[in-house]
mmCIF file of C-alpha atoms in Angstrom:
data_model
loop_
_atom_site.group_PDB
_atom_site.id
_atom_site.type_symbol
_atom_site.label_atom_id
_atom_site.label_comp_id
_atom_site.label_asym_id
_atom_site.label_seq_id
_atom_site.Cartn_x
_atom_site.Cartn_y
_atom_site.Cartn_z
ATOM 1 C CA UNK A 77 16.320 -50.647 6.838
ATOM 2 C CA UNK A 78 18.982 -53.144 6.500
ATOM 3 C CA UNK A 79 22.598 -52.180 5.267
ATOM 4 C CA UNK A 80 25.408 -54.603 3.944
ATOM 5 C CA UNK A 81 29.013 -53.731 3.372
ATOM 6 C CA UNK A 82 31.001 -54.977 0.397
ATOM 7 C CA UNK A 83 34.059 -53.988 -1.990
ATOM 8 C CA UNK A 84 33.932 -53.455 -5.895
ATOM 9 C CA UNK A 85 36.074 -54.890 -8.461
ATOM 10 C CA UNK A 86 38.227 -51.904 -8.303
ATOM 11 C CA UNK A 87 39.002 -52.055 -4.370
ATOM 12 C CA UNK A 88 36.737 -49.129 -3.549
ATOM 13 C CA UNK A 89 34.121 -49.282 -1.021
ATOM 14 C CA UNK A 90 30.474 -48.694 -1.258
ATOM 15 C CA UNK A 91 27.123 -49.191 0.828
ATOM 16 C CA UNK A 92 24.291 -51.110 -0.563
ATOM 17 C CA UNK A 93 20.969 -50.288 1.154
ATOM 18 C CA UNK A 94 18.220 -52.821 1.140
ATOM 19 C CA UNK A 95 14.953 -51.451 1.821
ATOM 20 C CA UNK A 96 11.730 -53.307 2.969
ATOM 21 C CA UNK A 97 8.028 -52.211 1.940
ATOM 22 C CA UNK A 98 7.838 -50.718 5.026
ATOM 23 C CA UNK A 99 11.186 -48.807 4.851
ATOM 24 C CA UNK A 100 10.344 -47.636 1.527
ATOM 25 C CA UNK A 101 7.044 -46.121 2.509
ATOM 26 C CA UNK A 102 8.897 -44.371 5.578
ATOM 27 C CA UNK A 103 11.764 -43.095 3.368
ATOM 28 C CA UNK A 104 9.059 -41.641 0.988
ATOM 29 C CA UNK A 105 7.256 -39.875 3.890
ATOM 30 C CA UNK A 106 10.458 -38.483 5.169
ATOM 31 C CA UNK A 107 11.340 -37.329 1.396
ATOM 32 C CA UNK A 108 7.922 -35.521 1.175
ATOM 33 C CA UNK A 109 8.477 -33.733 4.652
ATOM 34 C CA UNK A 110 11.915 -32.675 3.586
ATOM 35 C CA UNK A 111 10.416 -31.236 0.243
ATOM 36 C CA UNK A 112 7.890 -29.315 2.053
ATOM 37 C CA UNK A 113 10.294 -27.985 4.393
ATOM 38 C CA UNK A 114 12.535 -26.758 1.345
ATOM 39 C CA UNK A 115 9.693 -25.054 -0.391
ATOM 40 C CA UNK A 116 8.785 -23.069 2.698
ATOM 41 C CA UNK A 117 12.181 -22.265 3.517
ATOM 42 C CA UNK A 118 13.068 -20.980 0.247
ATOM 43 C CA UNK A 119 10.019 -18.813 0.200
ATOM 44 C CA UNK A 120 11.351 -15.268 1.618
ATOM 45 C CA UNK A 121 9.287 -12.965 3.805
ATOM 46 C CA UNK A 122 7.880 -9.757 2.072
ATOM 47 C CA UNK A 123 10.379 -6.897 1.759
ATOM 48 C CA UNK A 124 9.202 -3.500 3.243
ATOM 49 C CA UNK A 125 9.583 -1.237 0.218
ATOM 50 C CA UNK A 126 9.159 2.665 0.666
ATOM 51 C CA UNK A 127 9.424 5.109 -1.965
ATOM 52 C CA UNK A 128 8.776 8.930 -1.682
ATOM 53 C CA UNK A 129 9.316 11.920 -3.891
ATOM 54 C CA UNK A 130 7.731 15.150 -5.425
ATOM 55 C CA UNK A 131 4.488 15.039 -7.895
ATOM 56 C CA UNK A 132 1.665 17.045 -8.792
ATOM 57 C CA UNK A 133 3.251 20.263 -6.899
ATOM 58 C CA UNK A 134 3.442 18.395 -3.632
ATOM 59 C CA UNK A 135 4.897 15.314 -2.210
ATOM 60 C CA UNK A 136 4.093 11.369 -2.143
ATOM 61 C CA UNK A 137 4.889 8.316 -0.335
ATOM 62 C CA UNK A 138 4.406 4.498 -1.118
ATOM 63 C CA UNK A 139 4.749 1.800 1.201
ATOM 64 C CA UNK A 140 4.388 -1.776 0.207
ATOM 65 C CA UNK A 141 5.218 -5.435 0.924
ATOM 66 C CA UNK A 142 6.703 -7.417 -2.094
ATOM 67 C CA UNK A 143 7.944 -11.130 -2.233
ATOM 68 C CA UNK A 144 9.897 -10.072 -5.159
ATOM 69 C CA UNK A 145 11.899 -7.547 -3.237
ATOM 70 C CA UNK A 146 11.425 -4.975 -6.081
ATOM 71 C CA UNK A 147 11.324 -1.361 -6.550
ATOM 72 C CA UNK A 148 8.620 0.232 -8.620
ATOM 73 C CA UNK A 149 10.282 3.782 -8.863
ATOM 74 C CA UNK A 150 10.587 3.902 -12.607
ATOM 75 C CA UNK A 151 7.012 2.557 -13.209
ATOM 76 C CA UNK A 152 5.810 5.024 -10.778
ATOM 77 C CA UNK A 153 7.542 8.096 -12.288
ATOM 78 C CA UNK A 154 6.399 6.740 -15.874
ATOM 79 C CA UNK A 155 2.699 6.851 -14.611
ATOM 80 C CA UNK A 156 2.885 10.269 -13.070
ATOM 81 C CA UNK A 157 4.331 11.661 -16.202
ATOM 82 C CA UNK A 158 1.317 10.381 -18.300
ATOM 83 C CA UNK A 159 -1.052 11.726 -15.799
ATOM 84 C CA UNK A 160 0.621 15.148 -16.054
ATOM 85 C CA UNK A 161 0.856 14.973 -19.678
ATOM 86 C CA UNK A 162 -3.183 14.453 -19.829
ATOM 87 C CA UNK A 163 -4.347 16.457 -16.999
ATOM 88 C CA UNK A 164 -1.928 19.025 -15.548
ATOM 89 C CA UNK A 165 -3.139 22.797 -16.034
ATOM 90 C CA UNK A 166 0.543 23.800 -15.056
ATOM 91 C CA UNK A 167 2.230 22.011 -17.912
ATOM 92 C CA UNK A 168 1.257 24.145 -21.096
ATOM 93 C CA UNK A 169 1.962 21.416 -23.445
ATOM 94 C CA UNK A 170 -0.393 19.036 -21.553
ATOM 95 C CA UNK A 171 -3.708 17.814 -23.156
ATOM 96 C CA UNK A 172 -6.048 19.910 -20.742
ATOM 97 C CA UNK A 173 -3.802 22.892 -21.322
ATOM 98 C CA UNK A 174 -4.306 22.580 -25.233
ATOM 99 C CA UNK A 175 -8.117 21.793 -24.836
ATOM 100 C CA UNK A 176 -8.532 25.045 -22.617
ATOM 101 C CA UNK A 177 -6.668 27.132 -25.222
ATOM 102 C CA UNK A 178 -8.866 25.395 -28.073
ATOM 103 C CA UNK A 179 -5.991 23.996 -29.624
ATOM 104 C CA UNK A 180 -6.691 20.500 -29.235
ATOM 105 C CA UNK A 181 -9.831 18.025 -28.045
ATOM 106 C CA UNK A 182 -8.595 14.626 -28.340
ATOM 107 C CA UNK A 183 -8.217 13.151 -24.982
ATOM 108 C CA UNK A 184 -6.528 9.941 -23.528
ATOM 109 C CA UNK A 185 -8.001 6.996 -20.991
ATOM 110 C CA UNK A 186 -7.057 8.901 -18.102
ATOM 111 C CA UNK A 187 -8.846 12.193 -19.060
ATOM 112 C CA UNK A 188 -11.755 10.023 -20.198
ATOM 113 C CA UNK A 189 -11.932 8.311 -16.760
ATOM 114 C CA UNK A 190 -11.447 11.359 -14.638
ATOM 115 C CA UNK A 191 -14.206 13.127 -16.671
ATOM 116 C CA UNK A 192 -16.734 10.789 -16.489
ATOM 117 C CA UNK A 193 -16.251 10.530 -12.730
ATOM 118 C CA UNK A 194 -16.317 14.379 -12.578
ATOM 119 C CA UNK A 195 -19.391 14.185 -14.721
ATOM 120 C CA UNK A 196 -21.226 11.867 -12.175
ATOM 121 C CA UNK A 197 -20.243 13.643 -8.968
ATOM 122 C CA UNK A 198 -21.324 17.075 -10.770
ATOM 123 C CA UNK A 199 -24.762 15.644 -11.337
ATOM 124 C CA UNK A 200 -24.805 13.993 -7.877
ATOM 125 C CA UNK A 201 -23.908 17.203 -6.086
ATOM 126 C CA UNK A 202 -26.429 19.467 -8.170
ATOM 127 C CA UNK A 203 -23.180 21.043 -9.605
ATOM 128 C CA UNK A 204 -21.390 21.807 -6.377
ATOM 129 C CA UNK A 205 -18.359 19.910 -7.505
ATOM 130 C CA UNK A 206 -17.526 21.499 -10.883
ATOM 131 C CA UNK A 207 -14.140 21.264 -12.628
ATOM 132 C CA UNK A 208 -15.023 24.251 -14.893
ATOM 133 C CA UNK A 209 -14.711 26.736 -12.024
ATOM 134 C CA UNK A 210 -11.118 27.039 -13.089
ATOM 135 C CA UNK A 211 -11.650 30.195 -14.773
ATOM 136 C CA UNK A 212 -12.471 31.474 -11.210
ATOM 137 C CA UNK A 213 -9.904 29.831 -9.613
ATOM 138 C CA UNK A 214 -7.417 31.667 -11.914
ATOM 139 C CA UNK A 215 -9.232 34.938 -11.213
ATOM 140 C CA UNK A 216 -8.969 34.622 -7.404
ATOM 141 C CA UNK A 217 -5.174 33.840 -7.833
ATOM 142 C CA UNK A 218 -5.241 30.164 -6.756
ATOM 143 C CA UNK A 219 -4.839 28.513 -10.111
ATOM 144 C CA UNK A 220 -1.918 28.537 -12.806
ATOM 145 C CA UNK A 221 -3.069 31.598 -14.955
ATOM 146 C CA UNK A 222 -2.566 34.523 -12.341
ATOM 147 C CA UNK A 223 -5.149 36.592 -11.064
ATOM 148 C CA UNK A 224 -7.453 39.164 -12.690
ATOM 149 C CA UNK A 225 -6.592 42.371 -11.281
ATOM 150 C CA UNK A 226 -9.671 44.342 -11.345
ATOM 151 C CA UNK A 227 -12.031 41.630 -10.046
ATOM 152 C CA UNK A 228 -15.515 42.679 -9.140
ATOM 153 C CA UNK A 229 -19.092 41.345 -9.284
ATOM 154 C CA UNK A 230 -19.543 42.342 -13.010
ATOM 155 C CA UNK A 231 -16.021 40.621 -13.987
ATOM 156 C CA UNK A 232 -17.203 37.458 -11.779
ATOM 157 C CA UNK A 233 -20.574 37.636 -13.565
ATOM 158 C CA UNK A 234 -19.028 37.594 -17.023
ATOM 159 C CA UNK A 235 -16.562 34.612 -16.294
ATOM 160 C CA UNK A 236 -19.488 32.642 -14.747
ATOM 161 C CA UNK A 237 -21.134 32.474 -18.277
ATOM 162 C CA UNK A 238 -18.394 29.847 -19.035
ATOM 163 C CA UNK A 239 -18.624 27.767 -15.865
ATOM 164 C CA UNK A 240 -20.763 24.523 -15.842
ATOM 165 C CA UNK A 241 -19.733 20.883 -16.516
ATOM 166 C CA UNK A 242 -23.051 20.424 -18.567
ATOM 167 C CA UNK A 243 -21.655 22.857 -21.147
ATOM 168 C CA UNK A 244 -18.698 20.211 -21.786
ATOM 169 C CA UNK A 245 -19.380 17.149 -23.544
ATOM 170 C CA UNK A 246 -17.589 14.079 -24.284
ATOM 171 C CA UNK A 247 -17.700 12.362 -27.725
ATOM 172 C CA UNK A 248 -15.573 8.830 -27.882
ATOM 173 C CA UNK A 249 -12.029 10.501 -27.256
ATOM 174 C CA UNK A 250 -13.050 14.000 -27.992
ATOM 175 C CA UNK A 251 -13.854 16.886 -25.889
ATOM 176 C CA UNK A 252 -16.610 19.312 -27.208
ATOM 177 C CA UNK A 253 -16.942 22.754 -25.451
ATOM 178 C CA UNK A 254 -20.211 24.890 -25.793
ATOM 179 C CA UNK A 255 -18.383 28.211 -24.638
ATOM 180 C CA UNK A 256 -14.834 28.511 -26.022
ATOM 181 C CA UNK A 257 -13.702 30.372 -22.540
ATOM 182 C CA UNK A 258 -14.670 27.287 -20.710
ATOM 183 C CA UNK A 259 -11.448 26.494 -18.322
ATOM 184 C CA UNK A 260 -11.223 22.792 -17.242
ATOM 185 C CA UNK A 261 -9.248 22.039 -14.099
ATOM 186 C CA UNK A 262 -9.084 18.579 -12.410
ATOM 187 C CA UNK A 263 -6.982 19.576 -9.324
ATOM 188 C CA UNK A 264 -9.726 18.809 -6.883
ATOM 189 C CA UNK A 265 -9.852 15.178 -8.143
ATOM 190 C CA UNK A 266 -6.615 14.662 -9.970
ATOM 191 C CA UNK A 267 -4.354 13.969 -6.885
ATOM 192 C CA UNK A 268 -7.115 11.298 -5.759
ATOM 193 C CA UNK A 269 -7.091 9.593 -9.305
ATOM 194 C CA UNK A 270 -3.056 9.663 -9.009
ATOM 195 C CA UNK A 271 -3.374 7.580 -5.892
ATOM 196 C CA UNK A 272 -5.653 5.286 -7.563
ATOM 197 C CA UNK A 273 -3.224 4.646 -10.504
ATOM 198 C CA UNK A 274 -0.518 3.933 -8.363
ATOM 199 C CA UNK A 275 -2.599 1.621 -6.277
ATOM 200 C CA UNK A 276 -4.042 -0.425 -9.016
ATOM 201 C CA UNK A 277 -0.406 -0.906 -10.414
ATOM 202 C CA UNK A 278 0.532 -2.302 -7.433
ATOM 203 C CA UNK A 279 -2.404 -4.635 -7.410
ATOM 204 C CA UNK A 280 -1.667 -5.908 -11.020
ATOM 205 C CA UNK A 281 1.882 -6.785 -9.580
ATOM 206 C CA UNK A 282 -0.007 -8.859 -6.769
ATOM 207 C CA UNK A 283 1.052 -6.593 -3.967
ATOM 208 C CA UNK A 284 -1.722 -7.315 -1.266
ATOM 209 C CA UNK A 285 -0.285 -5.070 1.314
ATOM 210 C CA UNK A 286 0.205 -1.355 0.499
ATOM 211 C CA UNK A 287 -0.486 2.283 1.322
ATOM 212 C CA UNK A 288 -0.368 5.054 -1.314
ATOM 213 C CA UNK A 289 -0.089 8.718 -0.482
ATOM 214 C CA UNK A 290 -0.044 11.868 -2.466
ATOM 215 C CA UNK A 291 -0.308 15.383 -0.705
ATOM 216 C CA UNK A 292 -2.271 13.946 2.165
ATOM 217 C CA UNK A 293 -4.526 11.820 -0.076
ATOM 218 C CA UNK A 294 -4.367 7.868 0.906
ATOM 219 C CA UNK A 295 -5.489 4.396 -0.279
ATOM 220 C CA UNK A 296 -4.449 1.366 1.305
ATOM 221 C CA UNK A 297 -5.080 -2.468 1.137
ATOM 222 C CA UNK A 298 -4.168 -5.311 3.579
ATOM 223 C CA UNK A 299 -2.109 -4.155 6.607
ATOM 224 C CA UNK A 300 1.268 -3.160 7.915
ATOM 225 C CA UNK A 301 2.880 -6.293 8.121
ATOM 226 C CA UNK A 302 5.855 -4.936 10.029
ATOM 227 C CA UNK A 303 3.488 -3.962 12.745
ATOM 228 C CA UNK A 304 0.698 -6.938 11.858
ATOM 229 C CA UNK A 305 -1.956 -4.207 12.122
ATOM 230 C CA UNK A 306 -4.085 -2.157 9.876
ATOM 231 C CA UNK A 307 -2.734 0.786 8.373
ATOM 232 C CA UNK A 308 -3.026 3.867 10.757
ATOM 233 C CA UNK A 309 -3.569 7.485 9.317
ATOM 234 C CA UNK A 310 -3.848 10.957 10.910
ATOM 235 C CA UNK A 311 -6.657 13.465 10.856
ATOM 236 C CA UNK A 312 -4.969 16.985 11.343
ATOM 237 C CA UNK A 313 -6.215 19.619 13.499
ATOM 238 C CA UNK A 314 -6.823 22.743 11.601
ATOM 239 C CA UNK A 315 -4.029 25.342 12.102
ATOM 240 C CA UNK A 316 -3.978 28.681 9.852
ATOM 241 C CA UNK A 317 -0.202 28.812 10.477
ATOM 242 C CA UNK A 318 2.324 26.462 9.601
ATOM 243 C CA UNK A 319 2.089 24.210 12.654
ATOM 244 C CA UNK A 320 0.949 20.560 12.090
ATOM 245 C CA UNK A 321 -0.751 18.368 14.873
ATOM 246 C CA UNK A 322 -2.777 15.312 14.612
ATOM 247 C CA UNK A 323 -6.343 15.476 16.055
ATOM 248 C CA UNK A 324 -6.779 11.525 16.029
ATOM 249 C CA UNK A 325 -5.721 8.745 14.018
ATOM 250 C CA UNK A 326 -7.773 5.902 12.450
ATOM 251 C CA UNK A 327 -7.328 2.484 10.949
ATOM 252 C CA UNK A 328 -8.351 2.125 7.079
ATOM 253 C CA UNK A 329 -9.137 -1.179 5.785
ATOM 254 C CA UNK A 330 -8.660 -1.503 2.110
ATOM 255 C CA UNK A 331 -10.236 1.923 1.238
ATOM 256 C CA UNK A 332 -9.177 5.490 0.557
ATOM 257 C CA UNK A 333 -9.499 8.929 2.383
ATOM 258 C CA UNK A 334 -8.861 12.385 1.188
ATOM 259 C CA UNK A 335 -9.203 15.707 3.020
ATOM 260 C CA UNK A 336 -10.005 19.072 1.973
ATOM 261 C CA UNK A 337 -9.948 22.298 4.253
ATOM 262 C CA UNK A 338 -9.366 26.175 4.083
ATOM 263 C CA UNK A 339 -6.596 26.087 6.699
ATOM 264 C CA UNK A 340 -3.617 25.442 4.456
ATOM 265 C CA UNK A 341 -4.331 27.187 1.345
ATOM 266 C CA UNK A 342 -6.158 30.904 1.610
ATOM 267 C CA UNK A 343 -5.484 34.190 0.712
ATOM 268 C CA UNK A 344 -5.741 37.753 2.698
ATOM 269 C CA UNK A 345 -6.792 40.931 1.027
ATOM 270 C CA UNK A 346 -5.803 44.452 1.958
ATOM 271 C CA UNK A 347 -8.248 44.567 4.468
ATOM 272 C CA UNK A 348 -7.286 41.504 6.485
ATOM 273 C CA UNK A 349 -10.099 39.243 4.944
ATOM 274 C CA UNK A 350 -9.281 35.704 4.768
ATOM 275 C CA UNK A 351 -10.744 33.911 1.785
ATOM 276 C CA UNK A 352 -10.714 30.054 0.593
ATOM 277 C CA UNK A 353 -9.103 28.419 -2.382
ATOM 278 C CA UNK A 354 -12.398 26.269 -2.505
ATOM 279 C CA UNK A 355 -14.919 28.337 -4.664
ATOM 280 C CA UNK A 356 -18.622 28.152 -4.619
ATOM 281 C CA UNK A 357 -19.552 27.312 -8.289
ATOM 282 C CA UNK A 358 -23.013 28.747 -7.797
ATOM 283 C CA UNK A 359 -21.611 32.138 -6.961
ATOM 284 C CA UNK A 360 -18.071 32.314 -8.314
ATOM 285 C CA UNK A 361 -16.806 33.525 -4.925
ATOM 286 C CA UNK A 362 -14.851 31.751 -2.118
ATOM 287 C CA UNK A 363 -16.687 29.499 0.128
ATOM 288 C CA UNK A 364 -18.133 31.074 3.190
ATOM 289 C CA UNK A 365 -19.277 27.862 5.427
ATOM 290 C CA UNK A 366 -17.985 27.156 8.810
ATOM 291 C CA UNK A 367 -16.393 23.886 7.712
ATOM 292 C CA UNK A 368 -12.666 24.151 8.115
ATOM 293 C CA UNK A 369 -11.874 20.507 7.250
ATOM 294 C CA UNK A 370 -13.607 17.467 5.678
ATOM 295 C CA UNK A 371 -12.126 14.098 5.479
ATOM 296 C CA UNK A 372 -13.975 11.444 3.327
ATOM 297 C CA UNK A 373 -13.530 7.763 3.252
ATOM 298 C CA UNK A 374 -14.574 5.927 0.006
ATOM 299 C CA UNK A 375 -13.625 2.819 -1.874
ATOM 300 C CA UNK A 376 -11.433 4.810 -4.301
ATOM 301 C CA UNK A 377 -9.359 7.901 -3.762
ATOM 302 C CA UNK A 378 -10.662 9.875 -6.766
ATOM 303 C CA UNK A 379 -14.175 9.583 -5.310
ATOM 304 C CA UNK A 380 -13.093 10.434 -1.878
ATOM 305 C CA UNK A 381 -10.932 13.694 -3.261
ATOM 306 C CA UNK A 382 -13.906 14.861 -5.166
ATOM 307 C CA UNK A 383 -16.305 14.682 -2.350
ATOM 308 C CA UNK A 384 -14.217 16.228 0.203
ATOM 309 C CA UNK A 385 -14.091 19.398 -1.937
ATOM 310 C CA UNK A 386 -17.864 19.500 -2.965
ATOM 311 C CA UNK A 387 -18.625 19.309 0.831
ATOM 312 C CA UNK A 388 -16.341 22.330 1.797
ATOM 313 C CA UNK A 389 -18.733 24.294 -0.696
ATOM 314 C CA UNK A 390 -21.896 22.674 0.394
ATOM 315 C CA UNK A 391 -21.826 23.498 3.775
ATOM 316 C CA UNK A 392 -22.546 21.641 6.961
ATOM 317 C CA UNK A 393 -26.386 21.069 6.888
ATOM 318 C CA UNK A 394 -26.426 20.185 3.192
ATOM 319 C CA UNK A 395 -23.586 17.548 3.715
ATOM 320 C CA UNK A 396 -25.602 16.020 6.410
ATOM 321 C CA UNK A 397 -28.756 15.795 4.409
ATOM 322 C CA UNK A 398 -26.755 14.498 1.334
ATOM 323 C CA UNK A 399 -24.933 11.660 3.152
ATOM 324 C CA UNK A 400 -28.419 10.428 4.179
ATOM 325 C CA UNK A 401 -28.787 8.979 0.669
ATOM 326 C CA UNK A 402 -24.960 8.244 0.502
ATOM 327 C CA UNK A 403 -24.153 5.766 2.912
ATOM 328 C CA UNK A 404 -21.083 4.651 1.131
ATOM 329 C CA UNK A 405 -19.176 7.732 2.045
ATOM 330 C CA UNK A 406 -17.865 8.195 5.675
ATOM 331 C CA UNK A 407 -17.341 11.898 6.695
ATOM 332 C CA UNK A 408 -15.527 13.571 9.505
ATOM 333 C CA UNK A 409 -16.113 17.337 9.813
ATOM 334 C CA UNK A 410 -14.400 19.962 11.390
ATOM 335 C CA UNK A 411 -16.088 23.023 11.728
ATOM 336 C CA UNK A 412 -16.087 26.457 13.727
ATOM 337 C CA UNK A 413 -18.888 27.232 16.345
ATOM 338 C CA UNK A 414 -19.026 30.828 17.647
ATOM 339 C CA UNK A 415 -20.005 29.819 21.093
ATOM 340 C CA UNK A 416 -17.887 26.871 21.539
ATOM 341 C CA UNK A 417 -14.975 27.149 19.055
ATOM 342 C CA UNK A 418 -13.878 24.085 17.097
ATOM 343 C CA UNK A 419 -16.478 21.248 17.069
ATOM 344 C CA UNK A 420 -16.337 17.597 15.271
ATOM 345 C CA UNK A 421 -18.810 15.421 13.668
ATOM 346 C CA UNK A 422 -18.404 11.998 12.475
ATOM 347 C CA UNK A 423 -21.096 10.912 9.968
ATOM 348 C CA UNK A 424 -21.992 7.413 8.275
ATOM 349 C CA UNK A 425 -19.670 5.419 10.533
ATOM 350 C CA UNK A 426 -16.612 7.233 10.071
ATOM 351 C CA UNK A 427 -14.009 5.406 12.687
ATOM 352 C CA UNK A 428 -13.587 6.803 15.954
ATOM 353 C CA UNK A 429 -10.240 5.417 16.258
#
C-alpha cells in the first residue's frame, strides 16, 4: 500500500490511500479475519442458571446453561399449575379429583399422555403398576382422602372390587369408569412426568445442557459445563430415620433416573409393625418384599418413575426375570439379606460410578 498526502480546497488535511491489486486482496483478508473475530467475541458464554422451589408436595431444582441469559421461572410455574390442575389428587378442583367424584370425565393432553403411559406399563407388568390402587392408598392413610378406621380383610376385599386400570378406558378425551368407586391416583408417575415436561420445555428453548430434579426424580442432557463433565447424581443409602447419606454417585448421559423405596415413607402400627406406602395391587396390602430401594434409569423420567414403583411391589426375583426382556431399563437394587445385612445389585448395565 502506498500513501500520499495533500491538502483539500478548504485547507484541511486528508489522506488518500492508493491500493495495488495485491494490497486490496490483503486488506480483504484482514477485514475477513476482523469480522470473524468480531462475531466470536460477541458470542457470550452460556450462563449457569439455577431455579428451585416447592411443587407437588416436595422440592424441585433446575439447572441449565443458556446463551440467552434467560430465567424460565414464570414458565415453570405455569407448567406446574397446568399439571396440578390436571392430575393432582390433593386439589379438590383438579380434573382427576372431579373424575374420582364422578363429576367430570373430559381430560386434557397431559392426562391423556400419562394415562396411556400408565396403561402400557400396567399391561407390561401384568397389573403390578396400577394407578387405580388409590382407593387402597387412602385406606392405608397414605393418600389425600384419609384412612379407613376399621380396615380389615373384608373391607380390603370390598375396596379391591374397584381396583384395576383395565376397568378404566379412554375414549378420545373422555375417561370411562366401569366402577364408579374407582379412584385414580397418578402420584407414582406424575413427578416423573413433571420432570419430563420441564425438560421438554428447555429443549424447545434450544437448551442443550440441563438437569431437572423433582423430589429426587431426575432427567438431564448434555453436561455440567462449569465442570466440563457429565452430570453426576447420587444414589441414597436407605435410612429409616431422617439421616441422609449417599451410597454412590453415577454419571447420567441424556437420560433420566427415578428411585422408589420404603425407607422414607412408611407407617408403624400400634404393635410396632412397619408397613410401606407402596401397596401390592394384587392383594391391597403394603408390599412385603425385602427390597428397600430401587433406582431405575430410562430415557424419560415418567417411565423410570413408574417402573421404580412397580419393581418395589414386584420383588427381587421377579424384577430380575422382568429385566431380561427389558434391556432398555437399567436398575440398581438395595435389599435386606437376613444373613448379610444390606446388599446391592446392579442390572442391565446400571453404571458403577
